[in-house]
Each structure stands twice: as structure tokens, then as C-alpha cells.
């Protein structure tokens, strides 16, 4: 058995990820691939398959691709991949790189903390926090730069497989049909593709929690000394991520936005995924917490409730 403390192989820093070089293929060696869904997964699959030399069209159901969402955290296991896809110059412009990560009790006492930068040195890849819109925009830009065709307003409702298994056809809500050598389903948590593959309805599993998600302007926090402390000084070196048990916060967009996620039991009506939340109701749920939380929530003018769902792995699993 290997010992992490004494085994030098475990303690060696992992080198920075290498840039993936694009594979050049002859036309008859190239697959014509349709990806369903231009979310983070679909765009990531597109970049990877384009670098592998294939030809990609992405079908996205929304009429336009716009900047939606709030904060999203990328840990070194995923930033390694983003860097290897050539995204570092584009993404490092949008990322915040928090240093200190603290776990706090609901009254604010520190339970534990770690230095993300030290961990970065160990893993060879950064901790990056983004506004989801910026991460999504960068993936879209890179996919298009590599040659992806992105078609919006294309809701896929069914997939037909050819009898010999050599092709598949995506059927769109307006009746159009698109045939390809391979179809990749990347249509998110309420995936229609997953149901088509399984041949039965397969809704996501509710976790029983919902997240209040909000963005505050950090300039509104600077007037209060205890809230100013959450912003750190100037420069990325002072930025931090804090996990109160039930609340997470971190800074975005060069420290201009303060992202908060607050978890509470799910009380949303059946069928809803995202709803406008009631700010007063949210404040009441957190009124007895660490006094900084009610102060932060007093600055909030509107909030969204996101129902949290998970997807257990497919059984049997699919691999190649
Ligand atoms: C609008 C939005 C905002 C989000 N904001 C955040 C955030 O702020 N922070 C965070 O941590 N996570 C956020 N998420 C979740 C996060 O992006 C996903 O959980 C995660 O990235 C999984 O990626 P995915 O590609 O599987 O799914 P998604 O990123 O959800 O992408 C799925 C895509 O498929 C499209 N689609 C769905 N059905 C069809 C169909 N039948 N035909 C064609 N296209 C279809 C959708 O419009 C969407 O663009 C958000 C997701 C969405 C859709």
C-alpha cells in the first residue's frame, strides 16, 4: 500500500497540462457529429471532438445564446482540461482566483480552511471562479474558432437510428431532420436524449433542496465594516471562498460581484426548475445566522430559486 505522507511520487507537483494539438484527418476518416445542446457539456464535447479532427454541428433549442446564470466554480480537475483545450488566455481574463477557502459554522465560527494556491502548485492547474456567462461565452468562442457550426432554435424531440447502425437522425420540433454519423446528447438535466436512449421517461431525481442564487454589487458592501472584510483587500491574492454550512459565497468579475448561494429545503411546485424567489421569505430563513448573512441579504433586491436535482449514472453504464 502507498503512503501519501511518505511516498515521494504522491508529493511531486503535477506538471502544467499540455496543449492538445489538433489531429488532421482525411475526409473519409472524419466523423460528421451532431451535438444536441450548446451548454457547458455540449460546447466542451465540441471542442474536444474538433481537436480530434472531426466535423461538428451543435443544435441548441433556445432562439439565441445569451448570458445566463451566476457564479460557477471550476476546480483543478476541470481547469486542467480547459487549459489543455487552449482556453487559458481567454478564460484567465474572466476568472477570479481565490486563495483562501474557509468552512464556517452557521454562526460564523471557522471549522477549517485551506490555501487553494498551495493546492494549485500541487495539481499544476488553477482554481477558477466565473460568471457562468463568461465561461459559456469562452467555450462558445473556442468551439467556433475551431470550426463548430452552431444552430439555434433547434429543439430535438426524437432520434431515429438507421437499421445498420451507421447513422442517426435528429428530429426537430418543427419537423426538420438532421442525419449524422454520431449524435451526442448534451441537453442538460432534463435530457430528452437520455429518455430516447433508454426508451422510457426518466426525470431527474430531486435532492430535496433548492438554492437561492443572488449576485450583489461589491460596491454596495463597502459601507459596512464587517462586510468589507468579506471582500479582502485589492488584488486577487486577497480573494476568498467561504462555505457557511448551507451558504457559499465568492467574488466574480475582478471582484465587482459577490456571488451567494443559499441552500434550503425545496418547497417549489411540481414541474418547476427556476422561479423568482421572495426576498423577505429568504431573509426570514437566515435571520438568526452569522450577522453578516442578514446584512448581505438586506442588500439583495431580487433572487431566484433553483431546484437542485441529480442524475444517477446509467445502469448498465455506457463506455467505449
Ligand atoms: C440557463 C442556465 C444557467 C445556469 N447557471 C448556472 C450557474 O450560474 N452556476 C452553476 O453552477 N450552474 C449553472 N447552470 C448549470 C450548469 O451549467 C450545468 O449544470 C452544467 O454545466 C451541466 O452542463 P450541461 O451541458 O450538461 O447542461 P446545460 O449547461 O444545462 O446545457 C444544456 C443545453 O441543452 C439545451 N437543450 C435542452 N434540451 C434540448 C433539446 N431537446 N434540443 C436542443 N437543445 C436542448 C439547453 O437549452 C442548454 O443550452 C446553469 C444551466 C443553465 C441551462
CSV table of C-alpha atoms and ligand atoms in Angstrom, one decimal:
chain,number,residue,atom,x,y,z
A,1,UNK,CA,0.0,0.0,0.0
A,2,UNK,CA,1.3,3.5,-0.8
A,3,UNK,CA,1.5,6.2,1.9
A,4,UNK,CA,0.6,9.7,0.8
A,5,UNK,CA,2.7,11.3,3.5
A,6,UNK,CA,6.0,9.5,2.8
A,7,UNK,CA,5.7,8.4,-0.9
A,8,UNK,CA,7.6,10.9,-2.9
A,9,UNK,CA,5.6,10.1,-6.1
A,10,UNK,CA,2.4,11.4,-4.4
A,11,UNK,CA,4.1,14.6,-3.3
A,12,UNK,CA,5.7,15.5,-6.7
A,13,UNK,CA,3.9,18.6,-8.2
A,14,UNK,CA,1.9,17.5,-11.3
A,15,UNK,CA,3.2,19.4,-14.4
A,16,UNK,CA,1.1,22.1,-16.1
A,17,UNK,CA,-1.3,20.5,-18.6
A,18,UNK,CA,-0.1,20.2,-22.2
A,19,UNK,CA,-2.0,21.9,-25.0
A,20,UNK,CA,-3.9,19.4,-27.1
A,21,UNK,CA,-2.8,19.6,-30.7
A,22,UNK,CA,-5.4,19.3,-33.4
A,23,UNK,CA,-5.4,16.0,-35.3
A,24,UNK,CA,-5.7,16.4,-39.1
A,25,UNK,CA,-7.8,13.7,-40.7
A,26,UNK,CA,-8.7,12.8,-44.3
A,27,UNK,CA,-12.3,13.4,-45.2
A,28,UNK,CA,-13.2,9.6,-45.2
A,29,UNK,CA,-11.7,9.3,-41.7
A,30,UNK,CA,-13.7,12.2,-40.3
A,31,UNK,CA,-17.0,11.7,-38.4
A,32,UNK,CA,-19.8,14.1,-39.0
A,33,UNK,CA,-21.1,14.6,-35.5
A,34,UNK,CA,-24.3,16.4,-34.2
A,35,UNK,CA,-24.2,17.6,-30.6
A,36,UNK,CA,-27.6,18.3,-29.0
A,37,UNK,CA,-27.4,21.2,-26.6
A,38,UNK,CA,-25.0,24.2,-26.5
A,39,UNK,CA,-24.5,24.2,-22.8
A,40,UNK,CA,-21.2,23.7,-21.0
A,41,UNK,CA,-21.2,20.0,-21.7
A,42,UNK,CA,-22.1,20.3,-25.4
A,43,UNK,CA,-19.6,23.0,-26.1
A,44,UNK,CA,-16.9,21.1,-24.2
A,45,UNK,CA,-17.6,17.9,-26.2
A,46,UNK,CA,-17.5,20.1,-29.4
A,47,UNK,CA,-14.0,21.5,-28.6
A,48,UNK,CA,-12.6,18.1,-27.7
A,49,UNK,CA,-14.1,16.4,-30.9
A,50,UNK,CA,-12.9,19.2,-33.1
A,51,UNK,CA,-9.4,18.9,-31.7
A,52,UNK,CA,-9.7,15.2,-32.5
A,53,UNK,CA,-10.2,16.2,-36.2
A,54,UNK,CA,-14.0,15.6,-36.6
A,55,UNK,CA,-16.7,17.8,-38.0
A,56,UNK,CA,-19.2,19.3,-35.6
A,57,UNK,CA,-22.7,20.8,-35.7
A,58,UNK,CA,-24.4,21.8,-32.5
A,59,UNK,CA,-28.2,22.0,-32.3
A,60,UNK,CA,-29.5,24.3,-29.5
A,61,UNK,CA,-33.1,24.7,-28.6
A,62,UNK,CA,-33.1,28.3,-27.4
A,63,UNK,CA,-33.6,31.0,-30.0
A,64,UNK,CA,-30.4,32.9,-29.0
A,65,UNK,CA,-27.4,32.0,-26.9
A,66,UNK,CA,-27.3,34.6,-24.1
A,67,UNK,CA,-25.5,35.2,-20.8
A,68,UNK,CA,-27.5,33.3,-18.2
A,69,UNK,CA,-26.6,32.1,-14.6
A,70,UNK,CA,-24.5,33.4,-11.8
A,71,UNK,CA,-21.3,32.0,-10.3
A,72,UNK,CA,-19.7,28.7,-11.2
A,73,UNK,CA,-16.6,27.2,-9.6
A,74,UNK,CA,-14.0,25.2,-11.6
A,75,UNK,CA,-11.6,23.0,-9.6
A,76,UNK,CA,-8.2,21.9,-10.9
A,77,UNK,CA,-9.5,18.5,-12.3
A,78,UNK,CA,-11.7,20.5,-14.7
A,79,UNK,CA,-9.4,23.5,-15.3
A,80,UNK,CA,-6.7,21.1,-16.4
A,81,UNK,CA,-9.0,20.1,-19.3
A,82,UNK,CA,-9.9,23.7,-20.1
A,83,UNK,CA,-6.2,24.7,-20.2
A,84,UNK,CA,-5.4,21.7,-22.5
A,85,UNK,CA,-8.1,22.9,-24.9
A,86,UNK,CA,-6.2,26.2,-25.3
A,87,UNK,CA,-8.6,28.2,-23.2
A,88,UNK,CA,-6.2,29.7,-20.7
A,89,UNK,CA,-5.7,33.1,-22.4
A,90,UNK,CA,-9.4,33.6,-22.9
A,91,UNK,CA,-10.5,32.3,-19.5
A,92,UNK,CA,-7.9,33.9,-17.3
A,93,UNK,CA,-9.3,37.3,-18.3
A,94,UNK,CA,-12.7,36.4,-16.8
A,95,UNK,CA,-11.6,34.2,-13.8
A,96,UNK,CA,-11.1,35.1,-10.2
A,97,UNK,CA,-8.5,33.0,-8.5
A,98,UNK,CA,-9.4,32.8,-4.8
A,99,UNK,CA,-6.7,32.0,-2.4
A,100,UNK,CA,-8.3,31.2,1.0
A,101,UNK,CA,-11.2,28.7,1.2
A,102,UNK,CA,-12.9,28.6,4.6
A,103,UNK,CA,-15.6,26.3,6.0
A,104,UNK,CA,-17.7,28.2,8.6
A,105,UNK,CA,-20.4,27.1,11.0
A,106,UNK,CA,-23.8,28.7,10.6
A,107,UNK,CA,-22.9,31.3,13.3
A,108,UNK,CA,-19.6,32.1,11.5
A,109,UNK,CA,-17.1,30.1,13.6
A,110,UNK,CA,-14.2,28.7,11.4
A,111,UNK,CA,-14.4,24.9,11.1
A,112,UNK,CA,-11.5,24.5,8.7
A,113,UNK,CA,-9.7,26.3,5.9
A,114,UNK,CA,-7.2,25.7,3.1
A,115,UNK,CA,-4.9,27.6,0.8
A,116,UNK,CA,-6.1,27.0,-2.8
A,117,UNK,CA,-2.9,28.4,-4.3
A,118,UNK,CA,-0.8,25.8,-2.4
A,119,UNK,CA,-3.1,23.1,-3.8
A,120,UNK,CA,-2.7,24.7,-7.3
A,121,UNK,CA,1.0,24.2,-7.1
A,122,UNK,CA,0.4,20.5,-6.2
A,123,UNK,CA,-2.0,19.9,-9.1
A,124,UNK,CA,-0.5,22.1,-11.8
A,125,UNK,CA,-3.9,23.7,-12.6
A,126,UNK,CA,-5.7,26.7,-11.2
A,127,UNK,CA,-8.9,27.2,-9.1
A,128,UNK,CA,-11.1,29.5,-11.2
A,129,UNK,CA,-14.4,31.1,-10.4
A,130,UNK,CA,-16.5,32.5,-13.2
A,131,UNK,CA,-19.8,34.1,-14.0
A,132,UNK,CA,-21.3,31.2,-15.9
A,133,UNK,CA,-22.0,33.6,-18.8
A,134,UNK,CA,-18.3,34.3,-19.2
A,135,UNK,CA,-17.3,30.6,-19.1
A,136,UNK,CA,-20.0,29.7,-21.5
A,137,UNK,CA,-19.0,32.6,-23.8
A,138,UNK,CA,-15.4,31.5,-23.9
A,139,UNK,CA,-16.3,27.9,-24.7
A,140,UNK,CA,-18.6,29.1,-27.5
A,141,UNK,CA,-15.8,31.3,-28.9
A,142,UNK,CA,-13.2,28.5,-28.8
A,143,UNK,CA,-15.7,26.0,-30.4
A,144,UNK,CA,-16.5,28.4,-33.2
A,145,UNK,CA,-12.8,29.3,-33.7
A,146,UNK,CA,-12.1,25.5,-34.2
A,147,UNK,CA,-14.9,25.3,-36.8
A,148,UNK,CA,-18.1,24.3,-34.9
A,149,UNK,CA,-21.4,25.3,-36.6
A,150,UNK,CA,-24.0,26.3,-34.0
A,151,UNK,CA,-27.7,26.3,-35.0
A,152,UNK,CA,-30.1,27.9,-32.5
A,153,UNK,CA,-33.9,27.5,-32.4
A,154,UNK,CA,-33.5,23.7,-32.9
A,155,UNK,CA,-35.3,21.7,-30.3
A,156,UNK,CA,-34.7,18.0,-30.8
A,157,UNK,CA,-37.7,15.9,-29.9
A,158,UNK,CA,-36.6,12.4,-31.2
A,159,UNK,CA,-33.7,10.5,-32.7
A,160,UNK,CA,-34.0,7.7,-35.4
A,161,UNK,CA,-31.2,5.2,-35.6
A,162,UNK,CA,-30.5,3.6,-39.1
A,163,UNK,CA,-31.1,-0.1,-39.3
A,164,UNK,CA,-27.4,-0.9,-39.9
A,165,UNK,CA,-26.4,1.4,-37.0
A,166,UNK,CA,-24.1,3.5,-39.3
A,167,UNK,CA,-26.0,6.8,-38.8
A,168,UNK,CA,-28.7,8.5,-36.7
A,169,UNK,CA,-31.2,11.3,-37.5
A,170,UNK,CA,-32.2,14.0,-35.1
A,171,UNK,CA,-35.8,15.1,-35.5
A,172,UNK,CA,-36.6,18.7,-34.6
A,173,UNK,CA,-39.8,20.1,-33.1
A,174,UNK,CA,-40.6,21.8,-36.4
A,175,UNK,CA,-40.2,18.5,-38.3
A,176,UNK,CA,-36.8,19.1,-39.8
A,177,UNK,CA,-34.5,16.1,-39.8
A,178,UNK,CA,-30.7,16.1,-39.5
A,179,UNK,CA,-28.6,13.0,-40.1
A,180,UNK,CA,-25.1,12.4,-38.8
A,181,UNK,CA,-22.6,9.6,-38.2
A,182,UNK,CA,-22.8,10.2,-34.5
A,183,UNK,CA,-25.2,12.1,-32.2
A,184,UNK,CA,-24.0,13.3,-28.8
A,185,UNK,CA,-26.8,14.1,-26.3
A,186,UNK,CA,-25.7,17.1,-24.1
A,187,UNK,CA,-29.2,18.5,-23.4
A,188,UNK,CA,-28.8,19.1,-19.7
A,189,UNK,CA,-30.5,17.9,-16.6
A,190,UNK,CA,-34.0,17.4,-18.2
A,191,UNK,CA,-32.4,15.4,-21.0
A,192,UNK,CA,-34.7,14.2,-23.8
A,193,UNK,CA,-31.8,12.4,-25.4
A,194,UNK,CA,-31.4,10.2,-22.3
A,195,UNK,CA,-35.0,9.2,-22.4
A,196,UNK,CA,-34.7,8.4,-26.1
A,197,UNK,CA,-31.7,6.2,-25.4
A,198,UNK,CA,-33.4,4.4,-22.5
A,199,UNK,CA,-36.8,4.2,-24.3
A,200,UNK,CA,-38.7,5.4,-21.3
A,201,UNK,CA,-39.4,8.5,-19.3
A,202,UNK,CA,-36.5,9.3,-16.9
A,203,UNK,CA,-37.0,12.5,-14.9
A,204,UNK,CA,-34.0,13.8,-12.8
A,205,UNK,CA,-34.0,12.9,-9.1
A,206,UNK,CA,-34.9,15.8,-6.7
A,207,UNK,CA,-32.3,16.3,-3.9
A,208,UNK,CA,-35.0,17.8,-1.7
A,209,UNK,CA,-33.1,21.1,-1.6
A,210,UNK,CA,-33.3,24.4,-3.5
A,211,UNK,CA,-30.7,27.1,-3.9
A,212,UNK,CA,-31.4,30.8,-3.6
A,213,UNK,CA,-28.9,32.4,-6.0
A,214,UNK,CA,-28.0,36.0,-6.0
A,215,UNK,CA,-25.4,38.5,-7.1
A,216,UNK,CA,-24.6,41.6,-5.1
A,217,UNK,CA,-22.5,44.6,-6.2
A,218,UNK,CA,-19.4,44.7,-4.0
A,219,UNK,CA,-19.5,48.5,-4.0
A,220,UNK,CA,-22.8,48.2,-2.0
A,221,UNK,CA,-20.9,46.2,0.6
A,222,UNK,CA,-18.0,48.6,1.2
A,223,UNK,CA,-20.0,50.9,3.5
A,224,UNK,CA,-20.2,48.2,6.3
A,225,UNK,CA,-17.0,47.2,8.0
A,226,UNK,CA,-17.9,43.6,8.7
A,227,UNK,CA,-19.0,43.1,5.0
A,228,UNK,CA,-15.9,44.9,3.7
A,229,UNK,CA,-13.9,42.1,5.5
A,230,UNK,CA,-15.5,39.6,3.1
A,231,UNK,CA,-14.1,41.4,0.1
A,232,UNK,CA,-10.4,41.3,1.2
A,233,UNK,CA,-8.0,44.0,0.0
A,234,UNK,CA,-7.3,44.8,-3.6
A,235,UNK,CA,-5.9,42.2,-5.9
A,236,UNK,CA,-6.7,38.5,-6.4
A,237,UNK,CA,-4.4,37.4,-3.6
A,238,UNK,CA,-6.9,38.5,-1.0
A,239,UNK,CA,-10.0,36.9,-2.5
A,240,UNK,CA,-11.6,34.0,-0.7
A,241,UNK,CA,-14.3,31.4,-1.0
A,242,UNK,CA,-16.5,30.8,2.1
A,243,UNK,CA,-18.8,27.9,2.8
A,244,UNK,CA,-21.1,28.6,5.7
A,245,UNK,CA,-22.8,25.3,6.3
A,246,UNK,CA,-25.7,25.9,4.0
A,247,UNK,CA,-24.3,29.0,2.2
A,248,UNK,CA,-21.5,29.6,-0.3
A,249,UNK,CA,-20.0,32.8,-1.5
A,250,UNK,CA,-17.2,34.0,-3.7
A,251,UNK,CA,-16.2,37.0,-5.8
A,252,UNK,CA,-16.6,37.3,-9.6
A,253,UNK,CA,-15.6,39.6,-12.4
A,254,UNK,CA,-12.5,41.1,-10.9
A,255,UNK,CA,-14.1,41.5,-7.5
A,256,UNK,CA,-17.1,43.6,-8.8
A,257,UNK,CA,-19.7,41.0,-8.0
A,258,UNK,CA,-20.3,38.9,-4.8
A,259,UNK,CA,-22.0,35.6,-5.6
A,260,UNK,CA,-24.1,33.9,-3.0
A,261,UNK,CA,-25.8,30.5,-3.0
A,262,UNK,CA,-28.1,29.6,0.0
A,263,UNK,CA,-29.5,26.1,0.4
A,264,UNK,CA,-32.9,25.5,2.0
A,265,UNK,CA,-35.5,22.7,1.8
A,266,UNK,CA,-37.3,22.5,-1.6
A,267,UNK,CA,-40.8,24.0,-1.5
A,268,UNK,CA,-41.2,24.6,-5.2
A,269,UNK,CA,-44.3,23.4,-7.0
A,270,UNK,CA,-44.1,20.2,-9.1
A,271,UNK,CA,-42.6,20.7,-12.5
A,272,UNK,CA,-40.8,24.0,-11.7
A,273,UNK,CA,-37.0,24.3,-12.2
A,274,UNK,CA,-36.3,28.0,-11.6
A,275,UNK,CA,-38.7,30.6,-10.1
A,276,UNK,CA,-38.4,34.2,-9.0
A,277,UNK,CA,-38.0,34.0,-5.2
A,278,UNK,CA,-39.4,36.1,-2.4
A,279,UNK,CA,-36.6,38.2,-0.8
A,280,UNK,CA,-38.5,38.6,2.5
A,281,UNK,CA,-39.1,34.9,2.8
A,282,UNK,CA,-35.4,34.2,2.2
A,283,UNK,CA,-34.3,36.8,4.7
A,284,UNK,CA,-36.6,35.3,7.4
A,285,UNK,CA,-35.0,31.8,6.8
A,286,UNK,CA,-31.5,33.2,7.5
A,287,UNK,CA,-32.3,35.9,10.2
A,288,UNK,CA,-30.5,34.1,13.1
A,289,UNK,CA,-27.3,33.2,11.2
A,290,UNK,CA,-23.9,34.8,11.4
A,291,UNK,CA,-24.9,38.5,11.4
A,292,UNK,CA,-23.1,39.1,8.2
A,293,UNK,CA,-25.6,36.9,6.3
A,294,UNK,CA,-28.7,39.0,7.2
A,295,UNK,CA,-26.7,42.1,6.4
A,296,UNK,CA,-25.8,40.8,3.0
A,297,UNK,CA,-29.4,39.7,2.3
A,298,UNK,CA,-30.6,43.2,3.3
A,299,UNK,CA,-28.7,44.4,0.2
A,300,UNK,CA,-30.5,41.9,-2.1
A,301,UNK,CA,-33.3,43.3,-4.3
A,302,UNK,CA,-34.3,40.2,-6.2
A,303,UNK,CA,-33.5,36.5,-6.1
A,304,UNK,CA,-34.0,33.3,-8.0
A,305,UNK,CA,-34.9,29.9,-6.6
A,306,UNK,CA,-33.2,26.9,-8.4
A,307,UNK,CA,-34.5,23.4,-7.7
A,308,UNK,CA,-31.5,21.1,-7.2
A,309,UNK,CA,-31.6,17.7,-9.0
A,310,UNK,CA,-29.1,14.9,-9.6
A,311,UNK,CA,-28.7,12.3,-12.3
A,312,UNK,CA,-27.6,8.8,-11.1
A,313,UNK,CA,-25.3,7.1,-13.6
A,314,UNK,CA,-26.9,4.9,-16.3
A,315,UNK,CA,-27.2,1.2,-15.5
A,316,UNK,CA,-25.7,-0.5,-17.4
A,317,UNK,CA,-23.1,2.2,-17.8
A,318,UNK,CA,-22.0,3.2,-21.4
A,319,UNK,CA,-18.4,3.4,-22.4
A,320,UNK,CA,-16.2,2.7,-25.3
B,1,LIG,C1,-29.5,28.8,-18.2
B,1,LIG,C2,-28.6,28.1,-17.3
B,1,LIG,C3,-27.9,28.8,-16.2
B,1,LIG,C4,-27.1,28.1,-15.4
B,1,LIG,N1,-26.4,28.8,-14.4
B,1,LIG,C5,-25.6,28.1,-13.6
B,1,LIG,C6,-24.8,28.8,-12.6
B,1,LIG,O1,-24.9,30.0,-12.5
B,1,LIG,N2,-24.0,28.2,-11.8
B,1,LIG,C7,-23.8,26.8,-11.9
B,1,LIG,O2,-23.0,26.2,-11.1
B,1,LIG,N3,-24.5,26.1,-12.8
B,1,LIG,C8,-25.4,26.7,-13.6
B,1,LIG,N4,-26.1,26.0,-14.5
B,1,LIG,C9,-25.9,24.6,-14.6
B,1,LIG,C10,-24.7,24.2,-15.3
B,1,LIG,O3,-24.4,25.0,-16.4
B,1,LIG,C11,-24.9,22.7,-15.7
B,1,LIG,O4,-25.4,22.0,-14.5
B,1,LIG,C12,-23.7,22.0,-16.0
B,1,LIG,O5,-22.8,22.8,-16.7
B,1,LIG,C13,-24.1,20.8,-16.9
B,1,LIG,O6,-23.9,21.1,-18.3
B,1,LIG,P1,-24.8,20.5,-19.4
B,1,LIG,O7,-24.1,20.9,-20.7
B,1,LIG,O8,-25.0,19.1,-19.1
B,1,LIG,O9,-26.1,21.2,-19.3
B,1,LIG,P2,-26.6,22.7,-19.5
B,1,LIG,O10,-25.4,23.6,-19.3
B,1,LIG,O11,-27.8,22.9,-18.8
B,1,LIG,O12,-26.9,22.8,-21.1
B,1,LIG,C14,-27.9,22.0,-21.8
B,1,LIG,C15,-28.2,22.8,-23.1
B,1,LIG,O13,-29.1,22.0,-23.9
B,1,LIG,C16,-30.1,22.7,-24.4
B,1,LIG,N5,-31.2,21.8,-24.7
B,1,LIG,C17,-32.1,21.2,-23.7
B,1,LIG,N6,-32.9,20.4,-24.3
B,1,LIG,C18,-32.7,20.5,-25.7
B,1,LIG,C19,-33.3,19.9,-26.8
B,1,LIG,N7,-34.3,19.0,-26.7
B,1,LIG,N8,-32.8,20.1,-28.0
B,1,LIG,C20,-31.7,21.0,-28.2
B,1,LIG,N9,-31.1,21.6,-27.1
B,1,LIG,C21,-31.6,21.4,-25.9
B,1,LIG,C22,-30.4,23.8,-23.3
B,1,LIG,O14,-31.0,24.9,-23.8
B,1,LIG,C23,-29.0,24.1,-22.8
B,1,LIG,O15,-28.4,25.1,-23.6
B,1,LIG,C24,-26.9,26.7,-15.5
B,1,LIG,C25,-27.6,26.0,-16.5
B,1,LIG,C26,-28.4,26.7,-17.4
B,1,LIG,C27,-29.1,25.9,-18.6
